[in-house]
Coordinates of C-alpha atoms in Angstrom, one line a residue:
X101 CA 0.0 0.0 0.0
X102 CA 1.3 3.3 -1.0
X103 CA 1.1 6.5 1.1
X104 CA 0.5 8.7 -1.7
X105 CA -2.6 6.5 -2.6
X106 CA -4.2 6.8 0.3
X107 CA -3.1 10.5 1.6
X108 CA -6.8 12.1 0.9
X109 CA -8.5 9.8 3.7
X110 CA -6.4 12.6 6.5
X111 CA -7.6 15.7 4.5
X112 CA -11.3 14.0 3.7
X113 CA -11.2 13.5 8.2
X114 CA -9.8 17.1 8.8
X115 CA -12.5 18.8 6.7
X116 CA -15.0 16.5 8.0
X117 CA -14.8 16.9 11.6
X118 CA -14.1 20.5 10.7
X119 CA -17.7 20.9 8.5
X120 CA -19.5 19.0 11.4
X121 CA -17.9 21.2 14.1
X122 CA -18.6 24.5 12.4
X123 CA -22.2 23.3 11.8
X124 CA -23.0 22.1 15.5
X125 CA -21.3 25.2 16.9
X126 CA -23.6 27.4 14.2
X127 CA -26.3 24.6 15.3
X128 CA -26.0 25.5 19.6
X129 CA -25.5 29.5 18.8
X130 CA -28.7 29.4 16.8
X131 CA -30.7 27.7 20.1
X132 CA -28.8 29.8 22.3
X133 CA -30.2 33.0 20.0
X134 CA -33.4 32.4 20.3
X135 CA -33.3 31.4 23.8
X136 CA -31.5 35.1 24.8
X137 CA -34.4 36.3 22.0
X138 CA -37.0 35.0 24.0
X139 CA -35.6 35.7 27.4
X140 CA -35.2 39.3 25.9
X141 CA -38.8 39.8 25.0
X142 CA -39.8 38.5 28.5
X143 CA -37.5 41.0 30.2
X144 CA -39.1 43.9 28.0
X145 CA -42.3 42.9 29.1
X146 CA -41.9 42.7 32.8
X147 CA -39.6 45.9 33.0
X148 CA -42.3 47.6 30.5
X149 CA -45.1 46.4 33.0
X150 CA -42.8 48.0 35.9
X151 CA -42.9 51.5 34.4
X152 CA -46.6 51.3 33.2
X153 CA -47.2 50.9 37.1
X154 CA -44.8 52.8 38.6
X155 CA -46.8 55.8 36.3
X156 CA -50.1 54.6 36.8
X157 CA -49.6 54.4 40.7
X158 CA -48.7 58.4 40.4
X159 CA -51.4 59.2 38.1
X160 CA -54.4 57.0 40.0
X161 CA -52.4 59.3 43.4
X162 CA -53.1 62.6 41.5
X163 CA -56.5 61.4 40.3
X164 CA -57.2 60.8 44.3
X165 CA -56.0 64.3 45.4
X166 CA -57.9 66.3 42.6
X167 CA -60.8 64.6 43.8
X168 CA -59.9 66.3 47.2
X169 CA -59.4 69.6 45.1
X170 CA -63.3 69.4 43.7
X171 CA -64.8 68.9 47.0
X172 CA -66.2 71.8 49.3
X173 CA -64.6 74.0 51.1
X174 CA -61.4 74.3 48.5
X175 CA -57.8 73.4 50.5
X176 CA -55.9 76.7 50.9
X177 CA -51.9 76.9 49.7
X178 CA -50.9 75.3 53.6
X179 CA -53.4 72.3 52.9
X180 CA -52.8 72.1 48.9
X181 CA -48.7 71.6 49.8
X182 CA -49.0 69.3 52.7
X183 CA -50.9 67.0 50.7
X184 CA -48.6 67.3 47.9
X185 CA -45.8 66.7 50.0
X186 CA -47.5 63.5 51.1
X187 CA -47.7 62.1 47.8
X188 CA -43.8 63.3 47.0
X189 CA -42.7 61.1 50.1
X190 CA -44.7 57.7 49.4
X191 CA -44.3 58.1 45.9
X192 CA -40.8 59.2 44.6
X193 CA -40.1 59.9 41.2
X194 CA -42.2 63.5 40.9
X195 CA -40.1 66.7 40.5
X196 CA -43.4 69.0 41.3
X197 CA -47.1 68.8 41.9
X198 CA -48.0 72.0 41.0
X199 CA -52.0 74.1 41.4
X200 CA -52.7 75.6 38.3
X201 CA -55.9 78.2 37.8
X202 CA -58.6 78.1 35.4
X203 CA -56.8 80.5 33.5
X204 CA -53.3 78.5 33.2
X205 CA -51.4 80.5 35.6
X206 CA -49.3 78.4 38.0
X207 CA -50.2 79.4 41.7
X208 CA -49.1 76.8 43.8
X209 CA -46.0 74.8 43.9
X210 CA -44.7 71.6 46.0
X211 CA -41.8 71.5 46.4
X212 CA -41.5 75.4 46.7
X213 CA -37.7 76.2 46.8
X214 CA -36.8 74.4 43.3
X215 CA -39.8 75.3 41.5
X216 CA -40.2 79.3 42.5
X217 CA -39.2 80.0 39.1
X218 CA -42.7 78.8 37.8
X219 CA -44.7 80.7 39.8
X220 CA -47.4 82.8 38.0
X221 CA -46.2 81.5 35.0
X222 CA -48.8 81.2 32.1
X223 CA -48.7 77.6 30.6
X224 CA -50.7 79.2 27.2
X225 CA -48.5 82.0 26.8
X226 CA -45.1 81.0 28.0
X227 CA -44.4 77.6 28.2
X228 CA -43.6 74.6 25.8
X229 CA -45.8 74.2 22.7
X230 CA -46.3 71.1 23.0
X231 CA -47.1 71.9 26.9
X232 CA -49.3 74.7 25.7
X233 CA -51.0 72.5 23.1
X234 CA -51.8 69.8 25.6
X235 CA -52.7 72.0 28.7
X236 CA -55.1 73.9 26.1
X237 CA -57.1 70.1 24.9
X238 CA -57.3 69.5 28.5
X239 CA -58.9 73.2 29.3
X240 CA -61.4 72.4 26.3
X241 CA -62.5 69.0 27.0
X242 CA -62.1 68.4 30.4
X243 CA -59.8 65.4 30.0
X244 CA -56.8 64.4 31.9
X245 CA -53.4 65.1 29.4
X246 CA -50.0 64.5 29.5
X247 CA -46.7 66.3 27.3
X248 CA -44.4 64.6 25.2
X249 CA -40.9 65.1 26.5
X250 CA -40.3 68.6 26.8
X251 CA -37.9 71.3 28.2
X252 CA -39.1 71.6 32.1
X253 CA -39.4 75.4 33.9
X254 CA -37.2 73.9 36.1
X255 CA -35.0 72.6 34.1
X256 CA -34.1 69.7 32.8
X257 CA -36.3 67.6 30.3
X258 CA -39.1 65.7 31.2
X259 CA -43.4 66.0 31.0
X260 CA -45.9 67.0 32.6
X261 CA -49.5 65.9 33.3
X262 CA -52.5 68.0 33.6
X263 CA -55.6 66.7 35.7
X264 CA -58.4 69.2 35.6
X265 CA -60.5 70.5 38.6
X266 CA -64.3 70.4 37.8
X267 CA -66.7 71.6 40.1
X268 CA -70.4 72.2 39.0
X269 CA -69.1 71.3 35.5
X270 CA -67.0 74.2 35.4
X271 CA -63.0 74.1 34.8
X272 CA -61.8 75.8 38.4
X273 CA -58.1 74.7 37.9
X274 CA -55.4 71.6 37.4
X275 CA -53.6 69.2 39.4
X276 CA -50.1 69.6 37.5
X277 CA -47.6 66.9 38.0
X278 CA -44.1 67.1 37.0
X279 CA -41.7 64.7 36.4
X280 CA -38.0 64.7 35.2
X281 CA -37.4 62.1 33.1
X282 CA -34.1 60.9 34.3
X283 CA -35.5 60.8 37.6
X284 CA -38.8 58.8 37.2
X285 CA -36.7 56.0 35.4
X286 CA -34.1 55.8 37.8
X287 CA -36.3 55.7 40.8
X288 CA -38.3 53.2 38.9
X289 CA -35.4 50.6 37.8
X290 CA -33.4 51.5 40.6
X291 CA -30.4 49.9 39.2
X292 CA -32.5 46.2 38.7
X293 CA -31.4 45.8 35.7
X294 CA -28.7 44.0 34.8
X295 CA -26.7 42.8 32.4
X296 CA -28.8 44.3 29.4
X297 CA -28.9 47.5 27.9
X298 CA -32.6 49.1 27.6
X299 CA -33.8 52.6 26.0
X300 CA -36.7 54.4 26.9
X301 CA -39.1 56.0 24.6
X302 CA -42.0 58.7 24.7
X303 CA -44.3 59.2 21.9
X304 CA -41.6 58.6 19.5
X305 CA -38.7 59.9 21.0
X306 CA -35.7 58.6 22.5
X307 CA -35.6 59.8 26.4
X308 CA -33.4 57.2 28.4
X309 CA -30.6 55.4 27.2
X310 CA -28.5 53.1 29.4
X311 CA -26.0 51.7 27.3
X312 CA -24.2 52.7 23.5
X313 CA -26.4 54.2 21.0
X314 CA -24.7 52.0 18.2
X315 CA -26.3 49.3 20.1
X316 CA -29.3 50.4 19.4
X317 CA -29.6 50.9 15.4
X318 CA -29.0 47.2 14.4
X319 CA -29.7 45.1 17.0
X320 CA -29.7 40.9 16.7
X321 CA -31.5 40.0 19.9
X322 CA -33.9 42.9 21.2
X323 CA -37.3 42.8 23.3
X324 CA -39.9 45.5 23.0
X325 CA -43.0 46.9 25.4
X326 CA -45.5 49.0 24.4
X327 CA -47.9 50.9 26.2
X328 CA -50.3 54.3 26.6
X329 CA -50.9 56.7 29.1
X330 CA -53.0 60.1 28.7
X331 CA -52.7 59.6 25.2
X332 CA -48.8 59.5 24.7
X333 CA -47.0 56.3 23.9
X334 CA -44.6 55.0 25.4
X335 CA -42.0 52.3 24.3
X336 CA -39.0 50.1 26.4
X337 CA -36.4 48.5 24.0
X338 CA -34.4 46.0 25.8
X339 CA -31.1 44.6 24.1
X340 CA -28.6 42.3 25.9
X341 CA -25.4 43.6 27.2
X342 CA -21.8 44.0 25.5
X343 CA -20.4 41.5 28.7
X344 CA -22.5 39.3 26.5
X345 CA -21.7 39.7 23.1
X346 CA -18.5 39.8 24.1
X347 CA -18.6 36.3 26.1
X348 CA -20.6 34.7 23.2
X349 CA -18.3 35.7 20.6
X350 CA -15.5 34.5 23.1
X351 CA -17.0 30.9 23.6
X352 CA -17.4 30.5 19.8
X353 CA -13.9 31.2 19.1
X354 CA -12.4 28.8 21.6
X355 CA -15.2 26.1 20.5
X356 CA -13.7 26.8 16.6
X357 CA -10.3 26.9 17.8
X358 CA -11.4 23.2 19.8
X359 CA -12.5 21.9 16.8
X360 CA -10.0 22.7 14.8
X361 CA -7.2 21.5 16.7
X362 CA -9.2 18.0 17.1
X363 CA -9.5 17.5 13.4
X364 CA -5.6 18.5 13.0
X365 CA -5.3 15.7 16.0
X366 CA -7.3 12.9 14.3
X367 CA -6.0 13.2 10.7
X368 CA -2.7 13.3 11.8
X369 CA -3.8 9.8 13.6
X370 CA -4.8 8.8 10.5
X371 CA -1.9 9.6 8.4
X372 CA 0.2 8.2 10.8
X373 CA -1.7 5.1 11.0
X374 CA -1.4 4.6 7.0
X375 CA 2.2 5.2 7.3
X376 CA 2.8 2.5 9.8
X377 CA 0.8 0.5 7.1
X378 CA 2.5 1.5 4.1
X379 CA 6.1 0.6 6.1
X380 CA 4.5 -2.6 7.5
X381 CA 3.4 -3.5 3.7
X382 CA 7.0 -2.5 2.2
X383 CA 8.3 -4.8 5.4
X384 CA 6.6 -8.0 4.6
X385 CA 7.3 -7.9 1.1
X386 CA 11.2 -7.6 1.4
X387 CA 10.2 -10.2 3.7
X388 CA 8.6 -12.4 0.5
X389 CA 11.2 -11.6 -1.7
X390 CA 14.1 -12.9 0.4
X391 CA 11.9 -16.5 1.1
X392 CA 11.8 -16.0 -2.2

């Protein structure tokens, strides 16, 4: 038996083991895809479900205080603020609750040192647009409204929500509540999330970001929440972490890097094994020819 005849069954083994490696490493990275996909989509929706309440247990709060605002006699400034400052230390995340006058002229603010810059300002004439816009629908139909992001009084961005007082089916002012974006998300997530990157967005507009913004325009693996509140939309992206990509890219390199020194391994067994078989052939028939 000749070596040179039989030299293609070590390359036919090296690019075998090679072909079935690379396919069961493509084959376990595929699983593991849509496992993180799914796991990605559940996240979305439990964090989503976490802000829609963390909001909703502020509004349905408001909601409960202007109901105290429409009954007889009307709470003066003292009584107004105390109650507000209730609701600021059960329920973090507000950066005013503000009493706002049929005509849209801020009176009354909680807290009062960092929001003294708003006093007696009028929300038709000098505020936001879109504030303006949205405080103006909720003077005209009587309906509870809320801002898309905008630049705050106070500074900062963030929206605001306007509840209005009715009393004898007249418009006698709004419960105004204020909230810094930054803020609300942080008190809400408190750091809980971990090991993913998540973006936050309000009726179309990007207004939290925890992680790259690269990350964000072609993601493989992201999970998505949708919900509404006063009319605006709001949106959490969830994408997992660069630890992640990072370790998955790392585990498929050594697994290639595995596979291809075990296909170098067994087709040098195999050549090796038809050269003791060529020289054991080449043996025994020196062996013949001398019997011979």
């Amino acid at each position: 038996m000749k070596l040179s005849q039989h030299i293609y069954i070590p390359i036919l083994i090296f690019v075998t083991v090679l072909v079935v490696g690379r396919l069961s490493i493509s084959y376990v990275s595929d699983q593991e895809g849509e496992k993180l996909a799914i796991k990605m989509q559940v996240t979305a929706e439990q964090v989503g479900m976490r802000l829609n309440d963390f909001l909703t247990a502020r509004l349905t709060r408001l909601d409960v205080f202007r109901k105290r605002l429409e009954q007889k006699p009307f709470p003066n400034e003292a009584e107004f603020r105390t109650i507000a400052l209730r609701i600021q230390h059960e329920l973090p995340g507000f950066q005013a609750i503000n009493k706002i006058d049929e005509n849209g002229i801020i009176r009354w603010v909680t807290p009062l040192a960092p929001n003294l810059p708003v006093v007696g300002v009028d929300l038709v004439q000098n505020a936001a647009a879109d504030a303006a816009k949205v405080f103006t629908r909720s003077l005209q139909y009587q309906i509870d409204t809320a801002t898309p992001l905008i630049e705050l009084v106070q500074g900062g961005k963030g929206f605001a929500t306007y509840l209005p007082i009715v009393v004898d089916d007249q418009v006698t002012g709004f419960v105004n509540g204020v909230f810094l974006i930054e803020e609300l998300v942080s008190q809400c997530f408190n750091n809980s999330i971990k090991d993913f990157n998540y973006e936050v967005i309000l009726s179309g507009k990007r207004v939290y970001l925890r992680g790259e913004t690269k990350n964000f325009e072609n993601p493989k693996t992201i999970g998505r929440h949708n919900f509404t509140m006063l009319g605006q939309s709001w949106e959490l992206q969830i994408i997992p972490g660069s630890s992640n990509d990072g370790t998955a890219s790392f585990m498929r390199a050594i697994s290639m890097v595995i596979v291809f020194f075990l296909a170098t391994l067994l087709a040098g067994l195999a050549l090796i094994r038809i050269k003791s078989n060529a020289e054991l052939a080449k043996a025994l028939k020196r062996m013949e020819n001398s019997e011979a």
